[in-house]
Amino acid sequence: MLTKRIIPCLDIKNGRTVKGVNFVDLRDAGDPVELAKQYANVGADELVFLDISATLEARATTLDMVIRVAEQVNIPFTVGGGISSIEHVDALLKCGADKVSINSSAVKRPDLVNELANKFGSQCVVVAIDAKQIDGNWKVHLAGGSIPTDMDLFEWAKEVEQRGAGEILFTSMDHDGTKNGFANEALAKLSESLNIPIIASGGAGNVLHFVDTFKEGKADAALAASVFHFGEIPIPDLKKELKEHHIEIRL
Amino acid sequence: MKLVIINYGAGNIKSIQFAFKRLGVDAVLSNNPEEILAADKIIFPGVGEASTAMAMLKETGLDTLIPKLTQPVLGICLGMQLLCEYTEEGNTKGLGVFKTQVKRFDNDVKVPHMGWNVIKDLKSELFKGIKENEYMYLVHSYYAEHCAETIATTDYSINYASALQHNNFYGVQFHPEKSSFAGEKILENFLKL
């Protein structure tokens, strides 16, 4: 059976991992390649690199990082952050990225989703959506969740699916950083109304949160950062426990 | 060992080149017929849309060259599908090496089939040292139907051929270059064929 995926997310700035990382056996915890290799070795199913560099010069270093990751890591990885052109995507894929993730740029110009899907195939187009509830309605937010829009999460997700997105990475701003669990109700609604995989993001605090997001949230994959980086939830332990909860997982 | 990865503009071939580099083999990217014919082993990759990829093969004449190759050839993902007789994607006639058809998954499952799934019913030197139900990474919306040339199967919506072999031609639906150490073992096995 197709397994649920566990995806560590690494924030990258100027080619280096930014959030503090507390990982054993790392020579250089700031080196995304070292960290990525470590994650691949302990059973991560995929990786996401989110480039939060502010300048174009800094982004150029990301291409270099992508090459080094592709050279040394034997699992798939996605690169996101500040991607808004076909040329940029072409460069990232040529460096060895498997998928790219677009967010605000898709909201600003939805045709970008079609163009990327047509040129490179849906399989490498992940649309990331940040949303939070306003008066009981899930509204899409831009620029890392700082700018609210009028767009409804579920309508936007449906639209990007129709435009050719291969996957949706949904981050609940209401849950992100809380460590109180994922937005399972919204995730289940997304998963049931769409026919492409949904990655749950935001709120991971313990192992049961992952169990819940796969069972109740019907997520196809779950993404987290700090619980993995600080060793709070070792991936081998997580996967073993998921298996004990009868969730299909790669061991 | 001269290893050539056929470079016809379809998809992410860097990952395959890097995977072989991790195994200590430098693969050459080429669309030059002479260079391809002179290779010991050939990788036929492919990511993207079938009819577009086939058009690119025709432009370079590779559509007639590839089926005549006598060295071990490994088609990966769309590369495997293009080696079949026909694919529903873009209503495309294939290269006809594998006597089977490629169809789209029904919508009773999420499409694309994306992530890690198991390969089983393994029967080929390609899978030497690989255990039944080993996990491989797959990303695809179309699948090859079973045929006499099936050497591995996978379940998703139905049981389909996740690997095929016809004489010197091998095809895998999964991405060995992205399938951790087990995937690398399969690439290593291919180099030893």
mmCIF file with all atom_site columns, C-alpha atoms in Angstrom, chain B residues 121 123 145-153 160-165:
data_model
loop_
_atom_site.group_PDB
_atom_site.id
_atom_site.type_symbol
_atom_site.label_atom_id
_atom_site.label_alt_id
_atom_site.label_comp_id
_atom_site.label_asym_id
_atom_site.label_entity_id
_atom_site.label_seq_id
_atom_site.pdbx_PDB_ins_code
_atom_site.Cartn_x
_atom_site.Cartn_y
_atom_site.Cartn_z
_atom_site.occupancy
_atom_site.B_iso_or_equiv
_atom_site.pdbx_formal_charge
_atom_site.auth_seq_id
_atom_site.auth_comp_id
_atom_site.auth_asym_id
_atom_site.auth_atom_id
_atom_site.pdbx_PDB_model_num
ATOM 1  C CA . ASP B 1 121 ? 6.495  -10.578 -7.251  1.00 0.00 ? 121 ASP B CA 1
ATOM 2  C CA . LYS B 1 123 ? 11.706 -11.843 -10.795 1.00 0.00 ? 123 LYS B CA 1
ATOM 3  C CA . GLU B 1 145 ? -0.885 -3.214  -17.473 1.00 0.00 ? 145 GLU B CA 1
ATOM 4  C CA . HIS B 1 146 ? 0.335  -6.677  -16.596 1.00 0.00 ? 146 HIS B CA 1
ATOM 5  C CA . CYS B 1 147 ? 1.887  -8.724  -19.372 1.00 0.00 ? 147 CYS B CA 1
ATOM 6  C CA . ALA B 1 148 ? 4.227  -11.687 -19.816 1.00 0.00 ? 148 ALA B CA 1
ATOM 7  C CA . GLU B 1 149 ? 7.151  -9.284  -19.353 1.00 0.00 ? 149 GLU B CA 1
ATOM 8  C CA . THR B 1 150 ? 6.174  -8.112  -15.858 1.00 0.00 ? 150 THR B CA 1
ATOM 9  C CA . ILE B 1 151 ? 9.056  -8.511  -13.385 1.00 0.00 ? 151 ILE B CA 1
ATOM 10 C CA . ALA B 1 152 ? 7.559  -6.594  -10.429 1.00 0.00 ? 152 ALA B CA 1
ATOM 11 C CA . THR B 1 153 ? 4.084  -5.494  -9.419  1.00 0.00 ? 153 THR B CA 1
ATOM 12 C CA . TYR B 1 160 ? -0.071 -3.198  -12.134 1.00 0.00 ? 160 TYR B CA 1
ATOM 13 C CA . ALA B 1 161 ? 3.377  -3.819  -13.630 1.00 0.00 ? 161 ALA B CA 1
ATOM 14 C CA . SER B 1 162 ? 5.874  -1.640  -11.756 1.00 0.00 ? 162 SER B CA 1
ATOM 15 C CA . ALA B 1 163 ? 8.786  -3.202  -13.663 1.00 0.00 ? 163 ALA B CA 1
ATOM 16 C CA . LEU B 1 164 ? 9.132  -4.893  -17.066 1.00 0.00 ? 164 LEU B CA 1
ATOM 17 C CA . GLN B 1 165 ? 11.812 -6.784  -18.938 1.00 0.00 ? 165 GLN B CA 1
#
